[in-house]
Short mmCIF file of C-alpha atoms and ligand atoms in Angstrom, two decimals:
data_model
loop_
_atom_site.label_atom_id
_atom_site.label_comp_id
_atom_site.label_asym_id
_atom_site.label_seq_id
_atom_site.Cartn_x
_atom_site.Cartn_y
_atom_site.Cartn_z
CA UNK A 1 -42.48 -69.56 4.80
CA UNK A 2 -41.95 -66.45 3.17
CA UNK A 3 -38.68 -66.36 1.82
CA UNK A 4 -39.84 -65.80 -2.26
CA UNK A 5 -38.81 -67.43 -4.99
CA UNK A 6 -35.05 -66.51 -6.16
CA UNK A 7 -32.84 -66.74 -9.40
CA UNK A 8 -29.72 -68.16 -7.63
CA UNK A 9 -29.73 -72.11 -8.20
CA UNK A 10 -30.19 -74.15 -5.44
CA UNK A 11 -26.06 -75.40 -4.38
CA UNK A 12 -27.37 -77.68 -1.24
CA UNK A 13 -30.71 -78.73 -0.33
CA UNK A 14 -31.15 -80.71 2.71
CA UNK A 15 -34.79 -82.41 3.90
CA UNK A 16 -36.68 -84.34 7.12
CA UNK A 17 -33.38 -83.77 8.55
CA UNK A 18 -32.78 -86.37 12.11
CA UNK A 19 -30.62 -86.59 15.25
CA UNK A 20 -30.83 -87.90 18.74
CA UNK A 21 -28.58 -87.95 20.72
CA UNK A 22 -29.85 -90.32 23.15
CA UNK A 23 -32.82 -88.96 25.09
CA UNK A 24 -31.66 -85.42 23.53
CA UNK A 25 -34.16 -84.53 20.13
CA UNK A 26 -31.68 -82.56 18.63
CA UNK A 27 -33.18 -81.83 15.44
CA UNK A 28 -36.47 -82.98 13.80
CA UNK A 29 -38.19 -82.82 9.91
CA UNK A 30 -35.08 -79.95 9.34
CA UNK A 31 -35.32 -78.08 6.69
CA UNK A 32 -32.53 -76.37 4.96
CA UNK A 33 -32.31 -74.85 1.38
CA UNK A 34 -28.68 -72.96 0.46
CA UNK A 35 -28.28 -70.95 -2.44
CA UNK A 36 -25.04 -70.21 -4.57
CA UNK A 37 -23.13 -66.65 -5.07
CA UNK A 38 -25.07 -65.81 -0.79
CA UNK A 39 -25.30 -66.46 2.54
CA UNK A 40 -27.75 -67.63 4.42
CA UNK A 41 -27.67 -67.04 8.31
CA UNK A 42 -29.14 -69.78 10.57
CA UNK A 43 -30.23 -68.93 14.03
CA UNK A 44 -32.13 -70.08 16.92
CA UNK A 45 -31.43 -69.74 21.00
CA UNK A 46 -29.27 -71.84 22.58
CA UNK A 47 -28.72 -75.10 21.72
CA UNK A 48 -31.83 -75.29 19.36
CA UNK A 49 -29.79 -77.80 17.25
CA UNK A 50 -27.03 -75.04 14.81
CA UNK A 51 -23.38 -77.14 15.13
CA UNK A 52 -25.55 -80.13 15.62
CA UNK A 53 -26.76 -79.53 11.86
CA UNK A 54 -23.50 -78.56 10.93
CA UNK A 55 -21.64 -80.95 11.71
CA UNK A 56 -24.61 -83.51 10.30
CA UNK A 57 -24.37 -82.03 7.26
CA UNK A 58 -20.16 -82.21 7.24
CA UNK A 59 -19.43 -85.73 8.77
CA UNK A 60 -18.33 -85.09 11.83
CA UNK A 61 -22.30 -86.81 12.99
CA UNK A 62 -23.62 -89.55 11.73
CA UNK A 63 -27.75 -88.76 10.40
CA UNK A 64 -30.56 -89.90 11.42
CA UNK A 65 -32.54 -89.55 9.28
CA UNK A 66 -34.21 -87.48 5.67
CA UNK A 67 -31.91 -86.34 2.29
CA UNK A 68 -29.28 -83.98 1.80
CA UNK A 69 -28.70 -83.66 -1.73
CA UNK A 70 -25.55 -81.81 -3.57
CA UNK A 71 -26.67 -80.72 -6.83
CA UNK A 72 -28.74 -83.18 -7.72
CA UNK A 73 -26.55 -85.55 -5.85
CA UNK A 74 -26.81 -87.04 -2.91
CA UNK A 75 -24.24 -86.12 -0.07
CA UNK A 76 -22.74 -88.91 2.12
CA UNK A 77 -20.09 -87.42 3.81
CA UNK A 78 -18.54 -89.74 6.59
CA UNK A 79 -16.01 -87.18 8.00
CA UNK A 80 -15.11 -84.12 7.39
CA UNK A 81 -13.46 -84.47 4.31
CA UNK A 82 -15.67 -86.24 2.53
CA UNK A 83 -16.89 -83.38 3.42
CA UNK A 84 -15.04 -80.98 1.96
CA UNK A 85 -13.68 -83.22 -0.99
CA UNK A 86 -17.44 -83.03 -2.23
CA UNK A 87 -17.05 -79.13 -2.09
CA UNK A 88 -18.12 -78.60 1.89
CA UNK A 89 -15.16 -76.97 4.02
CA UNK A 90 -16.04 -75.84 7.30
CA UNK A 91 -15.14 -73.71 9.58
CA UNK A 92 -16.49 -74.40 13.64
CA UNK A 93 -17.26 -72.90 16.58
CA UNK A 94 -14.18 -74.76 18.20
CA UNK A 95 -11.30 -74.17 16.05
CA UNK A 96 -9.14 -76.37 15.53
CA UNK A 97 -5.84 -74.71 14.38
CA UNK A 98 -2.17 -75.61 15.63
CA UNK A 99 -0.55 -72.61 17.32
CA UNK A 100 2.95 -73.67 16.87
CA UNK A 101 2.75 -75.40 13.10
CA UNK A 102 3.68 -72.00 10.97
CA UNK A 103 0.75 -70.54 8.97
CA UNK A 104 1.67 -73.09 5.53
CA UNK A 105 1.41 -76.12 7.30
CA UNK A 106 -2.18 -75.07 9.18
CA UNK A 107 -3.82 -74.38 6.08
CA UNK A 108 -2.07 -78.25 5.04
CA UNK A 109 -1.91 -80.65 7.93
CA UNK A 110 -2.47 -83.50 6.72
CA UNK A 111 -2.44 -83.12 3.40
CA UNK A 112 0.84 -81.71 2.35
CA UNK A 113 1.62 -81.25 -1.37
CA UNK A 114 4.29 -83.28 -2.12
CA UNK A 115 7.42 -84.18 -4.22
CA UNK A 116 5.91 -86.68 -6.38
CA UNK A 117 6.33 -89.73 -8.31
CA UNK A 118 10.26 -90.01 -6.99
CA UNK A 119 10.05 -88.72 -3.84
CA UNK A 120 6.79 -89.31 -2.72
CA UNK A 121 7.70 -88.82 0.82
CA UNK A 122 8.89 -85.44 0.93
CA UNK A 123 7.50 -82.74 1.64
CA UNK A 124 7.30 -79.35 -1.56
CA UNK A 125 7.36 -77.08 1.89
CA UNK A 126 8.33 -74.30 -1.39
CA UNK A 127 4.81 -75.09 -2.90
CA UNK A 128 3.39 -75.03 -0.37
CA UNK A 129 4.57 -71.68 1.14
CA UNK A 130 3.25 -70.77 -2.91
CA UNK A 131 -0.30 -72.05 -2.28
CA UNK A 132 -0.45 -70.31 0.80
CA UNK A 133 0.31 -67.20 0.11
CA UNK A 134 -1.81 -67.99 -2.73
CA UNK A 135 -5.33 -68.81 -1.04
CA UNK A 136 -5.17 -66.28 1.85
CA UNK A 137 -4.61 -63.89 -1.48
CA UNK A 138 -8.05 -64.69 -2.46
CA UNK A 139 -8.72 -63.56 1.85
CA UNK A 140 -6.72 -60.56 1.21
CA UNK A 141 -4.27 -61.09 2.95
CA UNK A 142 -0.69 -60.48 2.94
CA UNK A 143 1.38 -62.18 5.99
CA UNK A 144 4.69 -64.34 5.79
CA UNK A 145 3.30 -67.68 5.83
CA UNK A 146 6.71 -69.96 7.05
CA UNK A 147 5.20 -67.63 10.57
CA UNK A 148 4.13 -69.38 14.15
CA UNK A 149 0.71 -69.29 13.59
CA UNK A 150 -0.44 -68.11 17.80
CA UNK A 151 2.13 -65.13 16.58
CA UNK A 152 -0.11 -63.75 14.47
CA UNK A 153 -3.65 -61.85 16.07
CA UNK A 154 -6.88 -64.41 16.05
CA UNK A 155 -8.58 -62.28 13.37
CA UNK A 156 -5.69 -63.59 11.42
CA UNK A 157 -6.31 -67.13 12.85
CA UNK A 158 -9.63 -67.41 11.86
CA UNK A 159 -8.53 -66.08 8.20
CA UNK A 160 -6.28 -68.55 7.99
CA UNK A 161 -9.49 -70.61 9.11
CA UNK A 162 -10.46 -70.37 6.01
CA UNK A 163 -8.12 -70.60 3.93
CA UNK A 164 -7.89 -74.00 5.55
CA UNK A 165 -11.60 -74.44 4.48
CA UNK A 166 -11.22 -73.14 1.53
CA UNK A 167 -8.74 -75.07 -1.10
CA UNK A 168 -9.76 -77.84 -3.66
CA UNK A 169 -13.73 -76.95 -5.78
CA UNK A 170 -15.30 -75.13 -2.90
CA UNK A 171 -19.44 -74.45 -3.23
CA UNK A 172 -19.73 -74.65 -0.01
CA UNK A 173 -18.29 -72.67 3.21
CA UNK A 174 -19.70 -72.75 6.06
CA UNK A 175 -18.92 -70.51 9.48
CA UNK A 176 -20.32 -71.61 13.09
CA UNK A 177 -19.53 -68.24 15.45
CA UNK A 178 -16.92 -67.32 13.43
CA UNK A 179 -17.02 -63.43 14.59
CA UNK A 180 -17.49 -64.27 18.62
CA UNK A 181 -13.96 -63.41 19.85
CA UNK A 182 -13.05 -60.05 17.21
CA UNK A 183 -13.43 -57.16 17.16
CA UNK A 184 -15.33 -54.70 14.93
CA UNK A 185 -12.98 -54.25 12.76
CA UNK A 186 -11.65 -57.15 12.28
CA UNK A 187 -15.77 -58.00 11.70
CA UNK A 188 -16.03 -55.22 9.06
CA UNK A 189 -12.87 -57.25 7.32
CA UNK A 190 -13.89 -60.67 7.80
CA UNK A 191 -17.07 -59.41 6.25
CA UNK A 192 -15.32 -58.41 3.31
CA UNK A 193 -13.36 -61.58 2.67
CA UNK A 194 -17.41 -63.22 2.55
CA UNK A 195 -19.13 -60.31 0.22
CA UNK A 196 -16.59 -61.06 -2.26
CA UNK A 197 -16.84 -65.31 -1.88
CA UNK A 198 -20.34 -64.54 -2.63
CA UNK A 199 -18.65 -62.94 -5.04
CA UNK A 200 -17.55 -65.37 -6.79
CA UNK A 201 -20.30 -67.17 -5.78
CA UNK A 202 -19.47 -69.56 -3.01
CA UNK A 203 -23.01 -70.31 -0.99
CA UNK A 204 -22.20 -69.03 2.05
CA UNK A 205 -24.28 -70.48 5.23
CA UNK A 206 -23.08 -68.85 9.00
CA UNK A 207 -24.79 -69.40 12.37
CA UNK A 208 -23.73 -65.49 14.82
CA UNK A 209 -25.78 -64.36 17.51
CA UNK A 210 -25.59 -60.92 17.02
CA UNK A 211 -28.29 -59.99 14.78
CA UNK A 212 -26.85 -56.72 13.87
CA UNK A 213 -24.48 -58.84 10.91
CA UNK A 214 -27.09 -60.50 10.29
CA UNK A 215 -29.16 -58.29 8.48
CA UNK A 216 -25.92 -56.80 7.53
CA UNK A 217 -25.03 -59.58 5.87
CA UNK A 218 -27.91 -61.85 5.58
CA UNK A 219 -29.34 -62.39 1.72
CA UNK A 220 -31.46 -65.22 3.61
CA UNK A 221 -32.36 -66.66 7.41
CA UNK A 222 -33.40 -69.42 8.21
CA UNK A 223 -34.79 -69.99 11.89
CA UNK A 224 -34.64 -73.27 13.66
CA UNK A 225 -35.62 -74.21 17.91
CA UNK A 226 -35.41 -77.09 20.37
CA UNK A 227 -34.37 -78.85 17.39
CA UNK A 228 -37.26 -78.17 14.65
CA UNK A 229 -37.19 -76.13 10.82
CA UNK A 230 -39.79 -72.23 11.88
CA UNK A 231 -38.76 -71.68 8.97
CA UNK A 232 -36.88 -68.87 5.69
CA UNK A 233 -37.63 -65.93 5.73
CA UNK A 234 -36.08 -62.99 4.27
CA UNK A 235 -34.11 -60.60 5.46
CA UNK A 236 -36.31 -57.61 4.42
CA UNK A 237 -40.08 -59.38 6.12
CA UNK A 238 -38.51 -59.98 9.04
CA UNK A 239 -37.93 -57.39 11.41
CA UNK A 240 -35.39 -58.38 14.61
CA UNK A 241 -38.84 -58.34 16.79
CA UNK A 242 -40.01 -61.27 15.23
CA UNK A 243 -36.67 -62.78 14.60
CA UNK A 244 -36.33 -62.47 18.25
CA UNK A 245 -40.15 -63.73 18.45
CA UNK A 246 -39.33 -66.80 16.00
CA UNK A 247 -36.61 -68.15 17.97
CA UNK A 248 -37.71 -67.75 21.43
CA UNK A 249 -41.11 -69.01 20.29
CA UNK A 250 -43.13 -66.56 21.81
CA UNK A 251 -43.53 -62.19 22.01
CA UNK A 252 -39.88 -60.53 23.14
CA UNK A 253 -39.76 -57.96 25.00
CA UNK A 254 -36.46 -56.54 25.89
CA UNK A 255 -36.45 -56.18 29.59
CA UNK A 256 -37.24 -52.88 31.40
CA UNK A 257 -36.25 -54.65 35.01
CA UNK A 258 -32.86 -54.43 34.96
CA UNK A 259 -32.74 -50.57 36.76
CA UNK A 260 -29.60 -49.18 37.89
CA UNK A 261 -29.62 -47.93 40.87
CA UNK A 262 -26.37 -45.26 40.08
CA UNK A 263 -23.39 -45.01 41.24
CA UNK A 264 -22.70 -45.76 45.05
CA UNK A 265 -21.87 -42.59 46.11
CA UNK A 266 -18.03 -42.44 46.25
CA UNK A 267 -18.14 -42.24 50.12
CA UNK A 268 -18.86 -46.09 49.75
CA UNK A 269 -15.63 -47.95 50.94
CA UNK A 270 -14.19 -49.98 47.85
CA UNK A 271 -13.91 -53.26 48.62
CA UNK A 272 -11.17 -53.58 46.06
CA UNK A 273 -8.61 -50.78 45.84
CA UNK A 274 -6.12 -50.59 43.48
CA UNK A 275 -3.83 -48.36 43.06
CA UNK A 276 -0.46 -47.53 41.10
CA UNK A 277 -1.37 -50.21 39.25
CA UNK A 278 0.41 -52.76 36.67
CA UNK A 279 2.59 -55.25 34.63
CA UNK A 280 4.74 -54.48 32.44
CA UNK A 281 3.98 -54.70 29.07
CA UNK A 282 0.02 -56.03 29.97
CA UNK A 283 -1.10 -52.43 31.90
CA UNK A 284 0.37 -49.70 32.84
CA UNK A 285 -0.10 -48.38 36.31
CA UNK A 286 -3.72 -47.35 37.36
CA UNK A 287 -6.00 -46.68 39.70
CA UNK A 288 -9.46 -48.68 39.75
CA UNK A 289 -12.16 -48.51 42.36
CA UNK A 290 -14.54 -51.77 43.38
CA UNK A 291 -17.14 -50.95 45.07
CA UNK A 292 -19.59 -53.49 46.53
CA UNK A 293 -22.74 -52.84 45.21
CA UNK A 294 -21.70 -51.83 41.77
CA UNK A 295 -21.14 -52.89 37.96
CA UNK A 296 -18.53 -51.17 37.18
CA UNK A 297 -17.72 -51.48 32.80
CA UNK A 298 -14.88 -52.00 31.51
CA UNK A 299 -14.79 -51.15 27.95
CA UNK A 300 -11.69 -51.29 24.98
CA UNK A 301 -11.28 -52.63 21.50
CA UNK A 302 -9.45 -56.01 21.96
CA UNK A 303 -5.89 -56.43 22.66
CA UNK A 304 -6.25 -52.23 25.38
CA UNK A 305 -5.24 -54.26 28.94
CA UNK A 306 -8.68 -55.41 29.40
CA UNK A 307 -8.55 -58.78 30.30
CA UNK A 308 -4.97 -58.28 31.25
CA UNK A 309 -5.90 -55.99 33.94
CA UNK A 310 -8.88 -59.06 35.43
CA UNK A 311 -5.21 -60.85 35.61
CA UNK A 312 -3.99 -58.72 37.50
CA UNK A 313 -6.78 -57.91 40.04
CA UNK A 314 -8.13 -62.16 40.36
CA UNK A 315 -4.02 -63.25 40.72
CA UNK A 316 -3.14 -65.39 37.06
CA UNK A 317 -0.46 -62.85 37.07
CA UNK A 318 1.79 -61.24 39.53
CA UNK A 319 1.45 -57.20 39.68
CA UNK A 320 5.22 -55.67 39.18
CA UNK A 321 3.77 -51.76 40.22
CA UNK A 322 1.55 -50.91 42.78
CA UNK A 323 -1.01 -52.04 46.03
CA UNK A 324 -4.00 -54.31 46.17
CA UNK A 325 -6.60 -53.22 48.90
CA UNK A 326 -9.19 -55.44 49.92
CA UNK A 327 -11.40 -54.09 51.97
CA UNK A 328 -8.89 -51.75 53.56
CA UNK A 329 -6.56 -54.15 53.39
CA UNK A 330 -3.40 -54.35 51.90
CA UNK A 331 -4.00 -57.81 49.90
CA UNK A 332 -0.85 -59.97 48.33
CA UNK A 333 -2.17 -62.20 46.13
CA UNK A 334 0.59 -64.73 44.33
CA UNK A 335 -2.48 -67.33 43.07
CA UNK A 336 -6.07 -67.77 42.19
CA UNK A 337 -7.49 -70.17 44.42
CA UNK A 338 -6.47 -66.93 46.90
CA UNK A 339 -8.13 -65.03 45.57
CA UNK A 340 -10.96 -67.49 45.78
CA UNK A 341 -10.25 -68.18 49.51
CA UNK A 342 -11.15 -63.51 49.39
CA UNK A 343 -13.90 -63.97 47.94
CA UNK A 344 -12.98 -63.04 44.43
CA UNK A 345 -14.30 -64.54 41.45
CA UNK A 346 -13.41 -64.60 38.37
CA UNK A 347 -15.64 -66.25 34.64
CA UNK A 348 -12.81 -65.94 31.96
CA UNK A 349 -13.66 -65.84 28.52
CA UNK A 350 -11.75 -68.62 26.95
CA UNK A 351 -13.97 -71.24 28.11
CA UNK A 352 -11.97 -73.67 26.02
CA UNK A 353 -8.31 -72.45 27.02
CA UNK A 354 -9.20 -71.30 30.60
CA UNK A 355 -12.84 -73.11 31.10
CA UNK A 356 -14.74 -76.47 30.66
CA UNK A 357 -12.96 -79.36 32.14
CA UNK A 358 -14.27 -81.27 28.39
CA UNK A 359 -14.67 -85.38 30.35
CA UNK A 360 -15.79 -83.81 33.90
CA UNK A 361 -20.21 -83.89 34.54
CA UNK A 362 -21.67 -80.61 34.42
CA UNK A 363 -21.78 -81.02 38.39
CA UNK A 364 -18.17 -81.23 38.78
CA UNK A 365 -17.93 -78.11 36.49
CA UNK A 366 -20.28 -76.37 38.80
CA UNK A 367 -18.35 -77.85 42.28
CA UNK A 368 -15.06 -76.31 41.16
CA UNK A 369 -14.43 -73.35 42.25
CA UNK A 370 -16.54 -73.56 44.74
CA UNK A 371 -15.16 -76.67 46.70
CA UNK A 372 -11.92 -74.18 46.44
CA UNK A 373 -13.27 -71.75 48.09
CA UNK A 374 -13.63 -74.07 50.80
CA UNK A 375 -10.41 -75.88 49.98
CA UNK A 376 -9.41 -80.09 50.11
CA UNK A 377 -10.31 -80.75 54.06
CA UNK A 378 -14.39 -79.45 53.31
CA UNK A 379 -15.39 -81.60 50.51
CA UNK A 380 -18.53 -80.92 48.50
CA UNK A 381 -20.21 -84.27 49.42
CA UNK A 382 -22.15 -85.45 46.27
CA UNK A 383 -25.37 -84.82 47.10
CA UNK A 384 -24.51 -80.60 47.86
CA UNK A 385 -22.66 -80.71 44.07
CA UNK A 386 -26.40 -81.88 42.34
CA UNK A 387 -28.56 -79.83 44.31
CA UNK A 388 -26.12 -76.79 43.25
CA UNK A 389 -26.23 -77.68 39.88
CA UNK A 390 -29.49 -77.84 40.09
CA UNK A 391 -30.61 -74.76 41.23
CA UNK A 392 -27.95 -73.20 37.97
CA UNK A 393 -29.81 -74.92 35.33
CA UNK A 394 -33.09 -73.75 36.31
CA UNK A 395 -32.07 -70.04 36.77
CA UNK A 396 -29.51 -69.73 33.57
CA UNK A 397 -31.66 -72.06 32.41
CA UNK A 398 -28.99 -74.12 30.83
CA UNK A 399 -30.21 -76.45 28.99
CA UNK A 400 -29.58 -80.21 29.76
CA UNK A 401 -30.95 -83.69 29.59
CA UNK A 402 -28.85 -83.83 33.17
CA UNK A 403 -26.24 -82.52 35.14
CA UNK A 404 -24.96 -85.59 35.12
CA UNK A 405 -24.04 -85.67 31.55
CA UNK A 406 -20.49 -84.85 29.79
CA UNK A 407 -20.18 -80.66 29.96
CA UNK A 408 -18.65 -80.83 26.77
CA UNK A 409 -21.58 -82.53 25.23
CA UNK A 410 -23.29 -78.70 25.74
CA UNK A 411 -23.86 -77.00 23.50
CA UNK A 412 -21.07 -73.74 23.01
CA UNK A 413 -23.48 -71.09 24.46
CA UNK A 414 -25.28 -73.41 27.45
CA UNK A 415 -21.41 -74.39 27.83
CA UNK A 416 -20.85 -70.75 28.77
CA UNK A 417 -23.22 -70.41 31.45
CA UNK A 418 -22.47 -73.58 32.73
CA UNK A 419 -19.00 -71.49 33.92
CA UNK A 420 -20.63 -67.89 35.19
CA UNK A 421 -23.00 -70.84 37.87
CA UNK A 422 -19.50 -72.26 38.14
CA UNK A 423 -18.16 -68.57 39.56
CA UNK A 424 -21.73 -67.23 40.71
CA UNK A 425 -21.49 -71.14 43.28
CA UNK A 426 -19.19 -69.56 45.25
CA UNK A 427 -21.23 -66.09 46.60
CA UNK A 428 -18.33 -63.94 46.04
CA UNK A 429 -17.54 -60.82 47.16
CA UNK A 430 -16.46 -59.76 43.99
CA UNK A 431 -17.12 -60.96 40.07
CA UNK A 432 -15.18 -60.62 37.27
CA UNK A 433 -16.91 -61.23 34.29
CA UNK A 434 -14.42 -61.01 30.94
CA UNK A 435 -17.34 -61.81 28.13
CA UNK A 436 -20.00 -63.69 30.42
CA UNK A 437 -22.23 -62.92 27.04
CA UNK A 438 -20.16 -64.54 23.85
CA UNK A 439 -21.42 -66.50 22.55
CA UNK A 440 -25.35 -66.57 24.41
CA UNK A 441 -28.48 -65.65 22.89
CA UNK A 442 -30.07 -62.93 22.08
CA UNK A 443 -32.73 -63.38 24.60
CA UNK A 444 -29.86 -65.45 27.42
CA UNK A 445 -28.23 -62.35 27.24
CA UNK A 446 -30.73 -60.32 28.60
CA UNK A 447 -31.60 -63.15 31.70
CA UNK A 448 -27.76 -62.94 32.49
CA UNK A 449 -27.87 -58.93 32.56
CA UNK A 450 -30.73 -59.27 35.09
CA UNK A 451 -28.63 -61.81 37.47
CA UNK A 452 -26.28 -59.93 37.63
CA UNK A 453 -28.52 -56.80 37.92
CA UNK A 454 -29.78 -58.82 41.28
CA UNK A 455 -26.92 -59.49 42.45
CA UNK A 456 -25.73 -55.92 42.72
CA UNK A 457 -28.89 -54.62 44.03
CA UNK A 458 -27.55 -57.69 46.94
CA UNK A 459 -24.14 -56.03 47.18
CA UNK A 460 -21.95 -58.54 45.31
CA UNK A 461 -19.00 -56.03 43.70
CA UNK A 462 -19.28 -56.74 39.12
CA UNK A 463 -16.36 -56.40 37.47
CA UNK A 464 -18.31 -56.63 33.42
CA UNK A 465 -15.65 -57.15 30.65
CA UNK A 466 -17.13 -57.34 27.02
CA UNK A 467 -16.58 -55.22 24.10
CA UNK A 468 -20.16 -55.10 22.84
CA UNK A 469 -20.63 -50.90 23.50
CA UNK A 470 -24.72 -50.89 24.56
CA UNK A 471 -23.99 -54.42 26.63
CA UNK A 472 -22.02 -51.51 29.10
CA UNK A 473 -24.13 -49.12 28.58
CA UNK A 474 -27.07 -50.37 30.16
CA UNK A 475 -25.72 -52.25 32.75
CA UNK A 476 -22.70 -49.76 34.42
CA UNK A 477 -22.92 -47.68 37.39
CA UNK A 478 -20.13 -46.52 35.87
CA UNK A 479 -17.21 -47.22 33.28
CA UNK A 480 -13.58 -46.80 32.73
CA UNK A 481 -11.77 -47.50 29.14
CA UNK A 482 -8.79 -48.71 28.73
CA UNK A 483 -7.43 -48.09 25.23
CA UNK A 484 -3.65 -48.60 24.60
CA UNK A 485 -2.64 -50.37 28.41
CA UNK A 486 -3.93 -48.05 30.37
CA UNK A 487 -6.40 -46.25 31.52
CA UNK A 488 -8.36 -44.30 29.48
CA UNK A 489 -10.95 -42.74 32.15
CA UNK A 490 -14.31 -43.40 33.33
CA UNK A 491 -17.42 -42.06 33.22
CA UNK A 492 -20.55 -41.99 34.42
CA UNK A 493 -23.20 -44.80 34.43
CA UNK A 494 -25.87 -44.33 31.25
CA UNK A 495 -22.91 -42.70 29.42
CA UNK A 496 -23.84 -42.77 25.96
CA UNK A 497 -22.00 -46.02 23.59
CA UNK A 498 -21.26 -42.98 21.22
CA UNK A 499 -20.04 -41.19 24.32
CA UNK A 500 -17.26 -44.44 25.03
CA UNK A 501 -16.35 -45.21 21.78
CA UNK A 502 -15.02 -41.55 21.67
CA UNK A 503 -13.35 -42.62 24.72
CA UNK A 504 -12.48 -45.98 23.55
CA UNK A 505 -11.27 -44.10 20.44
CA UNK A 506 -9.22 -41.53 22.32
CA UNK A 507 -11.57 -38.18 20.68
CA UNK A 508 -11.44 -35.22 23.05
CA UNK A 509 -15.08 -34.95 24.76
N1 LIG B 601 -21.75 -84.95 22.07
C1 LIG B 601 -23.29 -84.77 21.91
N2 LIG B 601 -24.07 -85.93 22.84
C2 LIG B 601 -25.03 -85.30 23.59
N3 LIG B 601 -26.27 -83.76 23.49
C3 LIG B 601 -25.28 -83.18 21.51
C4 LIG B 601 -23.81 -83.18 21.98
N4 LIG B 601 -24.20 -82.82 20.95
C5 LIG B 601 -24.88 -81.77 20.93
N5 LIG B 601 -25.63 -82.04 21.43
C6 LIG B 601 -26.96 -81.74 22.70
O1 LIG B 601 -27.68 -81.60 21.22
C7 LIG B 601 -28.45 -79.86 21.05
C8 LIG B 601 -27.86 -78.73 21.32
O2 LIG B 601 -26.80 -77.89 21.21
P1 LIG B 601 -25.94 -77.08 19.61
O3 LIG B 601 -24.81 -77.31 19.91
O4 LIG B 601 -25.91 -78.38 17.96
O5 LIG B 601 -26.41 -76.03 19.54
P2 LIG B 601 -26.12 -74.70 18.97
O6 LIG B 601 -27.74 -74.70 18.54
O7 LIG B 601 -25.82 -74.49 18.06
O8 LIG B 601 -25.81 -73.90 20.08
P3 LIG B 601 -25.13 -72.59 20.92
O9 LIG B 601 -25.80 -71.76 20.26
O10 LIG B 601 -25.43 -72.64 22.61
O11 LIG B 601 -23.70 -72.88 19.81
C9 LIG B 601 -28.65 -79.43 22.71
O12 LIG B 601 -28.88 -79.93 23.85
C10 LIG B 601 -26.38 -80.19 22.30
O13 LIG B 601 -26.76 -80.10 23.73
MG1 LIG B 602 -23.53 -74.31 18.68
#
């Protein structure tokens, strides 16, 4: 609506796109215009239809209505492979790579280069590796392409996913939440690559819930709300509050309601206390106290040992040194089920690997942990499960037609909320949250933080792990910082982002 005309030629034009899943109208009359040499951000709340638009465009789902033009030719991609042949390349929200194949195999899976006529069946390994190396060089990545993909950090895997999507005559590159599992340096690196590809004339579409990323990179923004097209904007004409308002359809005011109670005094008996707790190769022995009514923020870079510490506390991994006490009594956890029985809960960061059970309904997914807490002899009836699921769908604003939908049909952010609901349903005494707002939209992030504060006010002990320092700073009563798999120190609640970043980096105070 406000976007100025631009000199850059239009590469891809979508008009009046519609898509329905049963009773859910996921897209209605949506427009999108991508131009060569531009980065375009697709914005909207969880469930707004961003991933669906991408999937319709790339032939994952058939489209119900509308027109898609690539240059002057109608796009008729029946499969993602067709789209790729047309030059539309996509890294989906759920990255589908094989960690146990080599980097080169991942890049060429499904279309390995082969030796000519005679040996048409023989894979040209040498050529494959050379081509893979050349592709990665385009992304400034120089790695051993014969090594197994899973042995590289997530950021590298992400680059490999991009490289995989890039071969052929790429005109359009689409990335659905590419940065949600990257740390700051890795995001910077990815953005460097995207800028380079933009300069090479590619039209890039990307989805992100991080507004600062959008303002850093995007030349243009399209906003969706409830499956409908709101408008196309230039970032210079749309500041962050206006962008959020466009996404949620009303004025947005950052909540002031969530007031920190201030650290529980040291005299309050800790609920859980660790002394010299450690595990070789994962976490150096450390002391940590978690008190009822207190949010302890756990900051640190990816790989600093945050998740590993959470796993020790929750009994997912066994400590090989130190002790753990719950309400003063020694606690020896040998499984997460035991932890759940003791009133501990942990919402993991990787919702796909450790979280959702894709073919169960939302209701069943939410009831899972509570059922484990009750044990097999006290079965949670369908009726009680329904009440529970409905309560959390309402409380956390999970966007779902009803609780009986398979959870896999929820949007990414709404799956994350359902996972949080699963652990809240157990009414734990201690809740460990590992990156609970990853993939969650701005408005919902605020709701979730308010909810955590509210539960803490009611006496819950919370361990809040996040890579986002503003969240840590705003939410925590006390902050523990991890660096290189050891505890670097503690900071009082309300410490500035700079103070936390300094401790993470090891800068003396
Ligand atoms: N395969 C499916 N079957 C039924 N409904 C679906 C399916 N895929 C998506 N939906 C619904 O379509 C709507 C849009 O979902 P979509 O995944 O596009 O949202 P999104 O904007 O990508 O959200 P997020 O930011 O959480 O990733 C949601 O209501 C979702 O539940
Ligand atoms: Mg999505």
